[in-house]
Amino acid sequence: QVQLVESGGGLVQAGGSLRISCAASGRTFSSYAMGWFRQAPGKEREFVATISRSGGSTDYANSVKGRFTISRDNAKNTVNLQMNSLKPEDTAVYYCAAKQTFSGGYYSSHRLYDYWGQGTQVTVSS
């Protein structure tokens, strides 16, 4: 089992940058593919980015491609999301998620993930 705690959210102006992080408990962090999802008020949870167990493979939603970068440090049990050129439509609660897997793949469907953090609010003002 793994517990996830997000941090680093806040208020930023449009065009600015923010880095959010997710710290995972447990000694088997490298057994999990990781993902970032977000949910805005009145909307469904949506995929943002995902990274494989090793960090060698990543995928992004089209809406954030070229602006966001997901990374992980298996020695520190952390996964990060660097967000640049932020837009008001990026405003949402951002969730970190973990999926235990024996493959080297990544996963964009929230239904596949086993564990979730409590979320961190990101607000982008215009």
Coordinates of N, CA and C in Angstrom, one line a residue:
Q1 N 0.8 -1.2 0.0 CA 0.0 0.0 0.0 C 0.9 1.2 0.0
V2 N 0.4 2.3 -0.6 CA 1.1 3.6 -0.6 C 0.2 4.7 -0.3
Q3 N 0.8 5.7 0.4 CA 0.0 6.9 0.8 C 0.7 8.0 0.0
L4 N -0.2 8.9 -0.5 CA 0.3 10.0 -1.4 C -0.1 11.3 -0.8
V5 N 0.8 12.3 -0.7 CA 0.6 13.6 -0.2 C 1.1 14.6 -1.2
E6 N 0.2 15.4 -1.7 CA 0.5 16.5 -2.7 C 0.9 17.8 -1.9
S7 N 1.7 18.6 -2.6 CA 2.1 19.9 -2.0 C 2.4 20.8 -3.2
G8 N 2.5 22.1 -2.9 CA 3.0 23.1 -3.8 C 2.0 23.9 -4.6
G9 N 0.7 23.6 -4.4 CA -0.3 24.3 -5.1 C -0.4 25.8 -4.6
G10 N -1.2 26.6 -5.3 CA -1.3 28.0 -4.9 C -1.9 28.8 -6.0
L11 N -1.8 30.1 -5.8 CA -2.3 31.1 -6.7 C -1.2 31.7 -7.6
V12 N -1.4 31.7 -8.9 CA -0.4 32.2 -9.8 C -1.1 33.0 -10.9
Q13 N -0.5 34.0 -11.5 CA -1.0 34.7 -12.6 C -0.9 33.9 -13.9
A14 N -1.8 34.2 -14.8 CA -1.7 33.6 -16.1 C -0.3 33.9 -16.8
G15 N 0.3 32.8 -17.4 CA 1.6 33.0 -17.9 C 2.7 32.6 -17.0
G16 N 2.4 32.4 -15.7 CA 3.3 32.0 -14.7 C 3.6 30.6 -14.6
S17 N 4.4 30.2 -13.7 CA 4.8 28.8 -13.5 C 4.6 28.3 -12.0
L18 N 4.4 27.1 -11.9 CA 4.2 26.5 -10.6 C 4.7 25.0 -10.7
R19 N 5.2 24.6 -9.5 CA 5.7 23.2 -9.5 C 5.0 22.5 -8.3
I20 N 4.2 21.5 -8.6 CA 3.6 20.7 -7.5 C 4.3 19.3 -7.4
S21 N 4.2 18.8 -6.2 CA 4.9 17.6 -5.9 C 4.0 16.6 -5.1
C22 N 4.4 15.4 -5.2 CA 3.7 14.3 -4.5 C 4.7 13.4 -3.8
A23 N 4.5 13.3 -2.6 CA 5.4 12.4 -1.8 C 4.7 11.1 -1.5
A24 N 5.4 10.0 -1.7 CA 4.8 8.7 -1.5 C 5.4 8.0 -0.3
S25 N 4.6 7.3 0.5 CA 5.2 6.5 1.6 C 5.5 5.1 1.0
G26 N 6.2 4.3 1.8 CA 6.4 3.0 1.4 C 7.8 2.8 0.8
R27 N 8.2 1.5 0.6 CA 9.5 1.2 0.1 C 9.4 0.7 -1.3
T28 N 8.2 0.7 -1.9 CA 8.1 0.1 -3.3 C 7.6 1.1 -4.3
F29 N 8.0 2.3 -4.1 CA 7.6 3.4 -5.0 C 7.9 3.1 -6.5
S30 N 9.0 2.5 -6.7 CA 9.4 2.2 -8.1 C 8.5 1.1 -8.7
S31 N 7.6 0.5 -8.0 CA 6.7 -0.5 -8.5 C 5.4 0.1 -9.1
Y32 N 5.4 1.5 -9.0 CA 4.1 2.2 -9.3 C 4.4 3.1 -10.5
A33 N 3.5 3.0 -11.5 CA 3.3 4.1 -12.5 C 2.6 5.2 -11.8
M34 N 2.9 6.4 -12.1 CA 2.3 7.6 -11.4 C 1.6 8.4 -12.4
G35 N 0.6 9.1 -11.9 CA -0.2 10.0 -12.8 C -0.6 11.3 -12.0
W36 N -0.9 12.3 -12.8 CA -1.5 13.5 -12.3 C -2.8 13.7 -13.0
F37 N -3.8 14.0 -12.2 CA -5.2 14.3 -12.7 C -5.6 15.6 -12.1
R38 N -6.7 16.2 -12.7 CA -7.2 17.4 -12.1 C -8.7 17.4 -12.3
Q39 N -9.3 18.2 -11.4 CA -10.8 18.3 -11.4 C -11.2 19.7 -11.1
A40 N -11.8 20.4 -12.0 CA -12.3 21.7 -11.8 C -13.8 21.6 -11.3
P41 N -14.3 22.7 -10.7 CA -15.6 22.7 -10.2 C -16.6 22.4 -11.3
G42 N -17.5 21.4 -11.0 CA -18.6 21.1 -12.0 C -18.1 20.2 -13.1
K43 N -16.9 19.8 -13.1 CA -16.3 19.0 -14.2 C -15.8 17.7 -13.7
E44 N -15.7 16.7 -14.6 CA -15.2 15.4 -14.3 C -13.7 15.5 -14.1
R45 N -13.2 14.5 -13.4 CA -11.7 14.4 -13.2 C -11.1 14.1 -14.6
E46 N -10.0 14.8 -14.9 CA -9.4 14.6 -16.2 C -7.9 14.3 -16.1
F47 N -7.4 13.5 -17.0 CA -6.0 13.2 -17.1 C -5.1 14.4 -17.4
V48 N -4.0 14.5 -16.8 CA -3.0 15.6 -17.1 C -1.7 15.0 -17.6
A49 N -1.1 14.1 -16.8 CA 0.2 13.5 -17.2 C 0.4 12.2 -16.5
T50 N 1.3 11.4 -17.1 CA 1.6 10.1 -16.4 C 3.0 9.7 -16.7
I51 N 3.6 8.9 -15.9 CA 5.0 8.5 -16.0 C 5.2 7.1 -15.6
S52 N 6.0 6.4 -16.3 CA 6.3 5.0 -16.1 C 7.1 4.8 -14.8
R53 N 7.2 3.5 -14.4 CA 7.9 3.2 -13.1 C 9.3 3.7 -13.1
S54 N 10.0 3.6 -14.2 CA 11.4 4.0 -14.3 C 11.5 5.5 -14.5
G55 N 10.5 6.1 -15.0 CA 10.5 7.5 -15.4 C 10.9 7.7 -16.9
G56 N 11.2 6.6 -17.6 CA 11.6 6.7 -19.0 C 10.6 7.0 -20.0
S57 N 9.3 6.8 -19.6 CA 8.2 7.1 -20.5 C 7.2 8.0 -19.9
T58 N 6.7 8.9 -20.7 CA 5.7 9.9 -20.2 C 4.6 10.1 -21.2
D59 N 3.5 10.6 -20.8 CA 2.4 11.0 -21.7 C 1.7 12.2 -21.1
Y60 N 1.1 13.0 -21.9 CA 0.4 14.2 -21.5 C -0.9 14.4 -22.2
A61 N -1.8 15.0 -21.5 CA -3.0 15.5 -22.2 C -2.7 16.5 -23.2
N62 N -3.4 16.5 -24.3 CA -3.1 17.5 -25.4 C -3.2 18.9 -24.9
S63 N -4.0 19.2 -23.9 CA -4.2 20.5 -23.4 C -3.0 21.1 -22.6
V64 N -2.1 20.2 -22.2 CA -1.0 20.6 -21.4 C 0.4 20.3 -22.1
K65 N 0.3 19.6 -23.2 CA 1.5 19.2 -23.9 C 2.4 20.4 -24.3
G66 N 3.6 20.3 -23.9 CA 4.5 21.4 -24.3 C 4.6 22.5 -23.2
R67 N 3.7 22.4 -22.2 CA 3.7 23.4 -21.1 C 4.0 22.7 -19.7
F68 N 3.6 21.5 -19.6 CA 3.8 20.7 -18.3 C 4.8 19.6 -18.5
T69 N 5.5 19.4 -17.4 CA 6.5 18.3 -17.4 C 6.4 17.5 -16.2
I70 N 6.2 16.2 -16.3 CA 6.1 15.2 -15.2 C 7.5 14.6 -15.0
S71 N 7.9 14.4 -13.8 CA 9.2 13.8 -13.5 C 9.0 13.0 -12.2
R72 N 10.0 12.1 -11.9 CA 9.9 11.4 -10.7 C 11.3 11.1 -10.2
D73 N 11.5 10.9 -8.9 CA 12.7 10.6 -8.3 C 12.5 9.4 -7.4
N74 N 12.8 8.2 -7.9 CA 12.5 7.0 -7.1 C 13.3 6.9 -5.8
A75 N 14.5 7.5 -5.8 CA 15.2 7.5 -4.5 C 14.6 8.3 -3.4
K76 N 13.8 9.3 -3.8 CA 13.2 10.2 -2.9 C 11.7 9.9 -2.8
N77 N 11.2 9.0 -3.5 CA 9.7 8.7 -3.5 C 8.9 9.9 -3.8
T78 N 9.3 10.6 -4.9 CA 8.5 11.8 -5.2 C 8.2 11.8 -6.7
V79 N 7.1 12.4 -7.1 CA 6.8 12.7 -8.4 C 6.4 14.2 -8.5
N80 N 6.8 14.9 -9.5 CA 6.6 16.3 -9.7 C 5.9 16.6 -11.0
L81 N 5.2 17.8 -10.9 CA 4.6 18.3 -12.1 C 5.0 19.8 -12.3
Q82 N 5.9 20.1 -13.2 CA 6.3 21.4 -13.5 C 5.3 22.0 -14.5
M83 N 4.7 23.1 -14.1 CA 3.6 23.7 -15.0 C 4.1 25.1 -15.4
N84 N 4.2 25.3 -16.7 CA 4.7 26.6 -17.2 C 3.6 27.1 -18.1
S85 N 3.7 28.4 -18.4 CA 2.7 29.1 -19.2 C 1.3 28.8 -18.8
L86 N 1.0 28.9 -17.5 CA -0.3 28.6 -17.0 C -1.4 29.4 -17.5
K87 N -2.6 28.8 -17.7 CA -3.7 29.5 -18.2 C -4.9 29.4 -17.1
P88 N -5.8 30.3 -17.2 CA -6.9 30.3 -16.2 C -7.7 28.9 -16.3
E89 N -7.7 28.3 -17.5 CA -8.4 27.0 -17.6 C -7.6 25.9 -16.9
D90 N -6.4 26.1 -16.5 CA -5.7 25.1 -15.7 C -6.1 25.1 -14.2
T91 N -6.9 26.0 -13.9 CA -7.4 26.1 -12.5 C -8.2 24.8 -12.1
A92 N -7.8 24.1 -11.0 CA -8.4 22.9 -10.6 C -7.7 22.4 -9.4
V93 N -8.3 21.4 -8.8 CA -7.6 20.6 -7.8 C -6.8 19.5 -8.5
Y94 N -5.5 19.4 -8.2 CA -4.7 18.5 -8.9 C -4.4 17.3 -7.9
Y95 N -4.6 16.1 -8.5 CA -4.4 14.9 -7.7 C -3.3 14.0 -8.2
C96 N -2.6 13.5 -7.3 CA -1.5 12.5 -7.6 C -2.1 11.1 -7.5
A97 N -1.7 10.2 -8.3 CA -2.3 8.8 -8.3 C -1.2 7.8 -8.6
A98 N -1.3 6.6 -8.0 CA -0.3 5.6 -8.2 C -1.0 4.3 -8.6
K99 N -0.4 3.6 -9.6 CA -0.9 2.3 -10.1 C 0.2 1.3 -10.0
Q100 N 0.0 0.2 -9.2 CA 1.0 -0.8 -9.1 C 1.0 -1.6 -10.4
T101 N 2.2 -1.8 -10.9 CA 2.3 -2.5 -12.2 C 3.6 -3.2 -12.3
F102 N 3.6 -4.3 -13.1 CA 4.9 -5.0 -13.4 C 5.4 -4.6 -14.8
S103 N 4.7 -3.8 -15.5 CA 5.1 -3.4 -16.8 C 5.8 -2.1 -16.8
G104 N 6.4 -1.7 -17.9 CA 7.1 -0.4 -18.0 C 6.2 0.6 -18.6
G105 N 4.9 0.4 -18.6 CA 4.0 1.4 -19.3 C 3.5 2.5 -18.4
Y106 N 2.6 3.3 -18.9 CA 2.0 4.4 -18.2 C 0.5 4.3 -18.5
Y107 N -0.3 5.1 -17.7 CA -1.7 4.9 -17.8 C -2.4 6.3 -17.7
S108 N -3.3 6.5 -18.6 CA -4.0 7.8 -18.7 C -5.5 7.8 -18.1
S109 N -6.0 6.6 -17.8 CA -7.3 6.5 -17.3 C -7.3 6.5 -15.8
H110 N -8.1 7.3 -15.2 CA -8.1 7.4 -13.8 C -8.7 6.1 -13.1
R111 N -9.5 5.4 -13.9 CA -10.1 4.2 -13.4 C -9.0 3.1 -13.1
L112 N -7.9 3.2 -13.7 CA -6.8 2.2 -13.5 C -6.0 2.4 -12.3
Y113 N -6.1 3.5 -11.6 CA -5.2 3.8 -10.5 C -5.7 3.3 -9.2
D114 N -4.8 2.9 -8.4 CA -5.1 2.2 -7.1 C -5.1 3.1 -5.9
Y115 N -4.3 4.1 -5.9 CA -4.2 5.0 -4.8 C -4.2 6.5 -5.2
W116 N -4.8 7.3 -4.4 CA -4.9 8.7 -4.7 C -4.5 9.6 -3.5
G117 N -4.0 10.8 -3.8 CA -3.7 11.8 -2.8 C -5.0 12.6 -2.5
Q118 N -4.9 13.5 -1.6 CA -6.0 14.3 -1.2 C -6.2 15.5 -2.1
G119 N -5.2 15.8 -2.9 CA -5.3 16.9 -3.9 C -4.7 18.2 -3.4
T120 N -4.3 19.1 -4.3 CA -3.8 20.4 -4.0 C -4.4 21.4 -5.0
Q121 N -4.8 22.5 -4.5 CA -5.5 23.5 -5.3 C -4.5 24.3 -6.1
V122 N -4.8 24.5 -7.4 CA -4.0 25.4 -8.3 C -5.0 26.3 -8.9
T123 N -4.7 27.6 -8.7 CA -5.6 28.7 -9.2 C -4.8 29.6 -10.0
V124 N -5.2 29.8 -11.3 CA -4.6 30.7 -12.2 C -5.5 31.9 -12.5
S125 N -5.0 33.1 -12.1 CA -5.8 34.3 -12.3 C -5.5 34.9 -13.7
S126 N -6.5 35.5 -14.3 CA -6.3 36.2 -15.6 C -5.9 37.6 -15.5

